[in-house]
Coordinates of C-alpha atoms and ligand atoms in Angstrom, one line a residue:
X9 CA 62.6 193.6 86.2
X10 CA 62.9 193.7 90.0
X11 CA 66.5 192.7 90.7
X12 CA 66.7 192.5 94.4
X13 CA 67.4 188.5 94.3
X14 CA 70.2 188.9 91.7
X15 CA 73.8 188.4 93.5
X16 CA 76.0 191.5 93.5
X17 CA 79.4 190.4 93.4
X18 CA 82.9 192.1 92.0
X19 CA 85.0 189.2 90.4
X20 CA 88.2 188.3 89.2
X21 CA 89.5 190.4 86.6
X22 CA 92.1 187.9 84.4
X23 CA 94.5 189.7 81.9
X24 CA 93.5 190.8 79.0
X25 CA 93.4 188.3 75.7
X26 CA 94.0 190.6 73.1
X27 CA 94.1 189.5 69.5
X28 CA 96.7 190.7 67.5
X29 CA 98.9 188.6 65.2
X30 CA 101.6 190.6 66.3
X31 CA 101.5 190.6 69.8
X32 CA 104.2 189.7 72.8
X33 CA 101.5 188.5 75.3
X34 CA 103.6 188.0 78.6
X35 CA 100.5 188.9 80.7
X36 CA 99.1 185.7 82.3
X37 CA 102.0 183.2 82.8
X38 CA 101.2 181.2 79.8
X39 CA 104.0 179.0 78.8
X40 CA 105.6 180.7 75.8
X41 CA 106.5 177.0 74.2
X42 CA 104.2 174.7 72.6
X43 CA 102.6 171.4 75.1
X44 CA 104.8 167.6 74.3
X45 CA 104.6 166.8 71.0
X46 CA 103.2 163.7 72.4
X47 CA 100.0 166.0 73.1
X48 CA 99.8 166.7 69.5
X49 CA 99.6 163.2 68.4
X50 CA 97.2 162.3 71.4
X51 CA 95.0 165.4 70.0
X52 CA 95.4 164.0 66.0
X53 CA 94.3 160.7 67.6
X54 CA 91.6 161.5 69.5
X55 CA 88.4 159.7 68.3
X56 CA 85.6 162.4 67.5
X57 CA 83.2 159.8 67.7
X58 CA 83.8 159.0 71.3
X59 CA 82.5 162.5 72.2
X60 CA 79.0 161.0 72.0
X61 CA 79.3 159.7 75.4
X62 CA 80.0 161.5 78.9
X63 CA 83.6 161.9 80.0
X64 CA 84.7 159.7 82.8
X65 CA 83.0 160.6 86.2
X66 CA 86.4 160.9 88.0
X67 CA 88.7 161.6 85.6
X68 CA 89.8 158.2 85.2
X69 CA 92.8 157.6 83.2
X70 CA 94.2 161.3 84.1
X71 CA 94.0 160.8 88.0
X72 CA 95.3 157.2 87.3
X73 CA 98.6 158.9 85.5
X74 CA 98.6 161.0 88.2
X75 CA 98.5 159.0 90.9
X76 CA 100.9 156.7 89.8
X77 CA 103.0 160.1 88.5
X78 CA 102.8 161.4 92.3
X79 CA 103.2 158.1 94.4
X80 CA 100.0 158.7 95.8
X81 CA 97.3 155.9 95.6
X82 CA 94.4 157.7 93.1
X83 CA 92.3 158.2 96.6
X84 CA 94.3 161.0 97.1
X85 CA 93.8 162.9 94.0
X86 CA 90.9 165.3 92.7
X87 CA 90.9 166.7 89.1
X88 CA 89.2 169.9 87.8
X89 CA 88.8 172.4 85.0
X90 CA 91.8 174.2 86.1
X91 CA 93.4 175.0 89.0
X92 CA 90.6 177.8 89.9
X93 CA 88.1 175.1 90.0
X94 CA 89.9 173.0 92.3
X95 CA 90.4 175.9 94.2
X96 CA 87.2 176.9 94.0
X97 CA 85.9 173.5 94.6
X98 CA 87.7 173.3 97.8
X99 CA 86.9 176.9 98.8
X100 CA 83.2 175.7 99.2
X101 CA 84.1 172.0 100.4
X102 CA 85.9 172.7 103.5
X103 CA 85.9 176.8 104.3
X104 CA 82.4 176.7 106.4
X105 CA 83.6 177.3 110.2
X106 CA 82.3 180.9 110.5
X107 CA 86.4 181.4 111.8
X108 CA 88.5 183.4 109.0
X109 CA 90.3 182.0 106.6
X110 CA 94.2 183.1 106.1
X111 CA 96.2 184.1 103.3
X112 CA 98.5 186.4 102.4
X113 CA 97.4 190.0 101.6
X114 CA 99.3 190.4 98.8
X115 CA 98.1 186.7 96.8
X116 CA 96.0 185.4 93.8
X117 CA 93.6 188.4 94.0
X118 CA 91.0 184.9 93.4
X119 CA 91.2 183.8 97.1
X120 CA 89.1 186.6 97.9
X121 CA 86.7 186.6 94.8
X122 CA 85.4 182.9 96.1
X123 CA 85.6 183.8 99.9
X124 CA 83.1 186.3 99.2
X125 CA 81.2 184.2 96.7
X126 CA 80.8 181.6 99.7
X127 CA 80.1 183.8 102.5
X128 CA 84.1 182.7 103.9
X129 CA 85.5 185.1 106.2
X130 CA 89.1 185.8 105.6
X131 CA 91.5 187.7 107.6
X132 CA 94.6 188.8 104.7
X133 CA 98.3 189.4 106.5
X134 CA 100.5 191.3 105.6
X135 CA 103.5 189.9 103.9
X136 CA 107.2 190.9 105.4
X137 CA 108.8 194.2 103.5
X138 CA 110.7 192.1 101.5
X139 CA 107.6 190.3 100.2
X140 CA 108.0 187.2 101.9
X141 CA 105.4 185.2 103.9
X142 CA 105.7 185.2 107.4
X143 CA 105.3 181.5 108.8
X144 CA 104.8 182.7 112.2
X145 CA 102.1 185.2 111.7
X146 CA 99.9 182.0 110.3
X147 CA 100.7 180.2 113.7
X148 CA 98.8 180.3 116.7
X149 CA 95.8 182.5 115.1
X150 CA 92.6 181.4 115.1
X151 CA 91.4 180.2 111.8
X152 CA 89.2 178.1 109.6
X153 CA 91.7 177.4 107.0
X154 CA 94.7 178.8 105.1
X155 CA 95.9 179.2 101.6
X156 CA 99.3 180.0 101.0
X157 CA 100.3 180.1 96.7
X158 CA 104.3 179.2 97.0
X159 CA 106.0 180.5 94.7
X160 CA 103.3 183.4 95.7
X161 CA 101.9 185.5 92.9
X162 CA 101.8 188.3 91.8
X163 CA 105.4 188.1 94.0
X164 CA 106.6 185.4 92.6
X165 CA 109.2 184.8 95.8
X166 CA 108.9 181.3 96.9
X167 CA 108.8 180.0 100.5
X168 CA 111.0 177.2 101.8
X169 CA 109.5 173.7 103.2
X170 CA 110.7 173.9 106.2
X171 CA 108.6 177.0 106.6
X172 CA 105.4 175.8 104.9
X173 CA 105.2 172.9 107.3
X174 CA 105.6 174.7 110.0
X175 CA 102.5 176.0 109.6
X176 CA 100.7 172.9 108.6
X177 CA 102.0 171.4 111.4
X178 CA 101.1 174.4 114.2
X179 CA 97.4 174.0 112.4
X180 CA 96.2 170.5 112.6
X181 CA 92.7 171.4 113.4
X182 CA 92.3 173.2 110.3
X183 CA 93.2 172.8 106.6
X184 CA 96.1 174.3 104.7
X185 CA 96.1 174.7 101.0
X186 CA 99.4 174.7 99.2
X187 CA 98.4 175.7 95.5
X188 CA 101.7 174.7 93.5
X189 CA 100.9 176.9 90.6
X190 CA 104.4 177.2 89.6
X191 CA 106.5 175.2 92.1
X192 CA 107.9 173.4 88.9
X193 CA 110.1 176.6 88.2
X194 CA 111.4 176.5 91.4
X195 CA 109.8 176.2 94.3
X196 CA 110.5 173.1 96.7
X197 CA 107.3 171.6 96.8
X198 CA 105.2 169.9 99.5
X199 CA 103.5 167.4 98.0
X200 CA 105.5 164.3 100.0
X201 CA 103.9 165.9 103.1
X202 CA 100.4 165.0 102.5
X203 CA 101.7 161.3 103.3
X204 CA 102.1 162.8 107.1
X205 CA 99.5 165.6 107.4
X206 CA 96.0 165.0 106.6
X207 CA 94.9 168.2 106.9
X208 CA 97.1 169.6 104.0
X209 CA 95.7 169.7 100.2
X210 CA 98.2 170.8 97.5
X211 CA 96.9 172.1 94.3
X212 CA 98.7 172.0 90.9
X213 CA 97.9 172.8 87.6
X214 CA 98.9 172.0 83.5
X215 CA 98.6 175.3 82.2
X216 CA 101.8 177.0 83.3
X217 CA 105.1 174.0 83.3
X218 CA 102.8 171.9 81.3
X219 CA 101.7 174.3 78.6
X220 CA 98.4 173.5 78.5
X221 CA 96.4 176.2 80.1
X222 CA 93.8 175.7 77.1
X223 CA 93.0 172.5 77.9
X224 CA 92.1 173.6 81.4
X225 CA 93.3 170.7 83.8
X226 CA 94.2 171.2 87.9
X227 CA 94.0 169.0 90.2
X228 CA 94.8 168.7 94.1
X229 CA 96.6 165.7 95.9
X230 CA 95.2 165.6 99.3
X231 CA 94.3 162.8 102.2
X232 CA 91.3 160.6 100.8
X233 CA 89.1 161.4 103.7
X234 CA 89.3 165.1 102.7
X235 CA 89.3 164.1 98.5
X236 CA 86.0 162.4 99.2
X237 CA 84.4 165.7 100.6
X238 CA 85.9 167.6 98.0
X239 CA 84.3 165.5 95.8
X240 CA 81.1 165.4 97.3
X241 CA 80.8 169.2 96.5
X242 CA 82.0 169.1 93.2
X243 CA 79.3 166.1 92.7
X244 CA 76.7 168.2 94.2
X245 CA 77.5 171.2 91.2
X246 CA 78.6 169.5 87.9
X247 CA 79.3 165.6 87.6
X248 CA 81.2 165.4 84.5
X249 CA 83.8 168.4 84.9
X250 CA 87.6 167.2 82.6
X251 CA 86.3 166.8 78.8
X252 CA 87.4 163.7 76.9
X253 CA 90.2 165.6 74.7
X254 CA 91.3 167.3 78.1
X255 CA 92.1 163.8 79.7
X256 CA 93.9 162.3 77.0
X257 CA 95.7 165.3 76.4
X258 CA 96.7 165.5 80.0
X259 CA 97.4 161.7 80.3
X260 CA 100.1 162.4 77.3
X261 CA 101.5 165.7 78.9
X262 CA 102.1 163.1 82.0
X263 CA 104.0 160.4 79.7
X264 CA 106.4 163.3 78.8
X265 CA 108.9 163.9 81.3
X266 CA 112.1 164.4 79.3
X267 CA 110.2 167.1 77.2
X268 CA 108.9 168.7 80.7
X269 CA 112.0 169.2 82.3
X270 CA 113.3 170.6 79.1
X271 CA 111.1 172.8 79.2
X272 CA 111.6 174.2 82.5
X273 CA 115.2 174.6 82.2
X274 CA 114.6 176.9 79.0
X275 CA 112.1 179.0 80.9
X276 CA 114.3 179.0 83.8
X277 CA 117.7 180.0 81.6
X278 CA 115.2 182.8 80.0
X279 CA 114.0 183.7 83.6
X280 CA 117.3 184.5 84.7
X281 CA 118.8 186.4 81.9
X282 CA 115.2 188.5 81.5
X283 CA 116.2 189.6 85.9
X284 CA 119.5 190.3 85.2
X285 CA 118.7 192.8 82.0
X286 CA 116.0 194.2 84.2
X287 CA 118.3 194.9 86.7
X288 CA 120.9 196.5 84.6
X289 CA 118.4 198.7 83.4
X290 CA 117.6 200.0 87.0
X291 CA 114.5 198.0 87.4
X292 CA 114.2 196.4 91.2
X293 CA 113.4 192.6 90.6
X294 CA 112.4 190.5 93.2
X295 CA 114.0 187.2 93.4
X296 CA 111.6 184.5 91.1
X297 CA 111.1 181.0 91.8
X298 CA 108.1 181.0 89.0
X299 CA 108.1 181.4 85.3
X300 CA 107.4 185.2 85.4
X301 CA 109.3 188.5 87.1
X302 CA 107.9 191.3 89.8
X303 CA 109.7 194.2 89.0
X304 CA 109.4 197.7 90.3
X305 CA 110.6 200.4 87.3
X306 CA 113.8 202.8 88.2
X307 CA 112.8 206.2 89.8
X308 CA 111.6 209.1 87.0
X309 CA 108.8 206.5 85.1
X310 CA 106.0 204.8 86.7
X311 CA 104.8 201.4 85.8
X312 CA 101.8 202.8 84.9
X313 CA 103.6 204.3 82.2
X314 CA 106.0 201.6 81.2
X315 CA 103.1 199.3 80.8
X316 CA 100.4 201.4 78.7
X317 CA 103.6 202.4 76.3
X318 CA 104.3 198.6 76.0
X319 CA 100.4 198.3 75.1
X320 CA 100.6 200.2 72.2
X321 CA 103.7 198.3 70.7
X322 CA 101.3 195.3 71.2
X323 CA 103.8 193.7 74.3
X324 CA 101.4 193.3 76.8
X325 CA 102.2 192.8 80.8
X326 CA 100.4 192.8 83.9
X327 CA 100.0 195.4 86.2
X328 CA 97.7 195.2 89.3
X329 CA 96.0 198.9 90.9
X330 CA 96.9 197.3 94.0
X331 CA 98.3 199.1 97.2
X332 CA 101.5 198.4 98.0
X333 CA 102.5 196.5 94.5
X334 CA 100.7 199.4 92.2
X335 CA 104.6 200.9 91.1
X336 CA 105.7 197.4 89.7
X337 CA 104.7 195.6 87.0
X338 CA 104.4 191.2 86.5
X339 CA 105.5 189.8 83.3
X340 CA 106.1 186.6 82.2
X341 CA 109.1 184.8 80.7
X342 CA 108.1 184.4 76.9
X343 CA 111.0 183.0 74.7
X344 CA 114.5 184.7 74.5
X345 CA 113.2 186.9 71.0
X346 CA 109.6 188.0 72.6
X347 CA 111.9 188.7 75.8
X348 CA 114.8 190.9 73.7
X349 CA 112.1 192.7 71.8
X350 CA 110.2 193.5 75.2
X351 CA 113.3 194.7 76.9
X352 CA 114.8 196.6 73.6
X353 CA 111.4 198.6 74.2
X354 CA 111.7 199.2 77.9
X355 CA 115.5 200.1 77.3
X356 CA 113.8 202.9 74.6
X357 CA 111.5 204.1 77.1
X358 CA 114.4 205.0 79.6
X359 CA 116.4 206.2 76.8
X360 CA 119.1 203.8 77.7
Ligands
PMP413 N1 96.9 179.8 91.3 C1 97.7 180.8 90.9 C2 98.6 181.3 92.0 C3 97.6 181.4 89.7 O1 98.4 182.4 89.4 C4 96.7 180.8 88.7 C5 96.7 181.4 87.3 N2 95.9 182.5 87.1 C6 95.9 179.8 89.1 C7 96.0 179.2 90.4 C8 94.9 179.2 88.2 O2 95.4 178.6 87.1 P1 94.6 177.5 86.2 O3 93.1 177.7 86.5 O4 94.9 177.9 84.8 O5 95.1 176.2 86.6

């Protein structure tokens, strides 16, 4: 067959899913704790029979819970099958100036997978030597858009407010995505700002703080002027995007807050404890805002090598063949036990 018409196109590589029973899987920044138990009764509830009809067109009672969740009128709020399709979504909705689109060089290695999906020009800068973002190289550049991830990943340092609307503010011509992947661990978010800036969208997802990355829910909060063309793009691909179990489960997750915050903390506590072990094992760790570590082995192994040895105990982390970040390794905080058996192992390898 003559394949000249078929696209060409590298794309995003996501950690491996491996199966074993006895894996430690801190490789994607899945939450290592089970969604509210108020999700599991919403998903024993959940009426089979209603599956027979198409789910709401706009999310309904999820961007309702939302809304009301946020202080935001439900105008302002877009829902998708995960963050990445929000992303995505908005990517294509508002990305079409011909001018570059900014975002850090070191990012969600994603930005650039749908930027050259869409034909986006992008223009990547650098981030400071100490791995922080550098409002003022986003200010006064010409540009069709920015994305900035705060906490950033694979980094995980977060950026303050202050900082963050700086640049929103120096770019009111253009719009600035904020994706909030895992501000809940940390990060000061800048979702209040959207009441003042209608050029910022902030995007924010279930499957890290909420547990629920298998349910696939993300959604963006946003002024209703730019939701609407977000929406008209999203309408113009795939109508009914949020399955019916996904919004009920999603409304529950929303009703839990005391279980949320608990949550949080634990992975927070665990956060904290899985740095300072690092550290005292020689390991540089850059300071996290998120719900995983970036941290770059002591001199004499590589983290090449500290991460295919973990592989074959079944303890699988993240490790990107990226310039720059290629000697350090991502991992996520799993519970205290998958954390003490992970760092037992690394402690082996060093001989310490
Ligand atoms: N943004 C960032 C910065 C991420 O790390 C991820 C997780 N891979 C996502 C967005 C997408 O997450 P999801 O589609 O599960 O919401």
């Amino acid at each position: 067959m003559n394949q000249d018409n078929f696209r060409k196109i590298t794309p995003y590589v996501p950690g491996i899913q491996p199966g074993f029973s006895d894996m430690i899987k801190l490789n994607t920044n899945e939450n290592p704790y089970p969604p509210s138990p108020m999700v599991g009764e919403a998903s024993k509830n959940f009426d089979a029979g209603s599956l027979r009809l198409y789910p709401s067109v706009d999310v309904g009672p999820l961007r309702d819970a939302l809304a009301e969740y946020h202080g935001y009128d439900r105008e302002c709020m877009f829902i998708g099958v995960g963050s990445d399709d929000v992303l995505a979504t908005v990517f294509q909705a508002c990305f079409n100036s011909g001018r570059p689109v900014l975002f850090p060089e070191i990012t969600y290695s994603f930005y650039e997978v749908w930027a050259r999906l869409y034909n986006i020009n992008t223009c990547k800068i650098p981030l400071k030597e100490d791995f922080t973002i550098d409002a003022d190289a986003y200010i006064g550049v010409d540009n069709g858009g920015i994305v900035i991830a705060n906490p950033n990943a694979p980094t995980s340092v977060a950026m303050a407010k202050s900082e963050i609307e700086r640049i929103i503010k120096n770019n009111t011509d253009n719009v600035v995505v904020i994706d909030e992947a895992y501000v809940d661990f940390g990060g000061e978010s800048v979702i209040d700002l959207v009441k003042s800036y209608d050029n910022l969208i902030v995007v924010r997802t279930f499957s890290k703080s909420r547990s629920l990355a298998g349910a696939r829910i993300g959604y963006c909060v946003a002024n209703p002027a730019l939701i609407s063309v977000i929406e008209a793009v999203r309408n113009s691909i795939n109508s009914y995007t949020d399955n019916r179990p996904a919004i009920e489960l999603g409304v529950a997750s929303v009703k839990d807050e005391d279980y949320f915050r608990a949550t949080i903390k634990k992975v927070v506590a665990t956060r904290e404890r899985l740095a300072d072990e690092l550290k005292k094992l020689g390991f540089r760790v850059l300071p996290s805002s998120a719900n995983f570590v970036f941290a770059q082995p002591p001199a004499g192994i590589s983290a090449v090598e500290v991460y295919e040895e973990l592989a074959k105990k079944h303890i699988y982390v993240r490790h990107f063949n990226i310039k720059g970040i290629d000697n350090y390794l991502r991992i996520t905080v799993g519970t205290d036990e998958q954390i003490d058996t992970m760092l037992s192992e690394v402690g082996r390898l060093l001989n310490k």
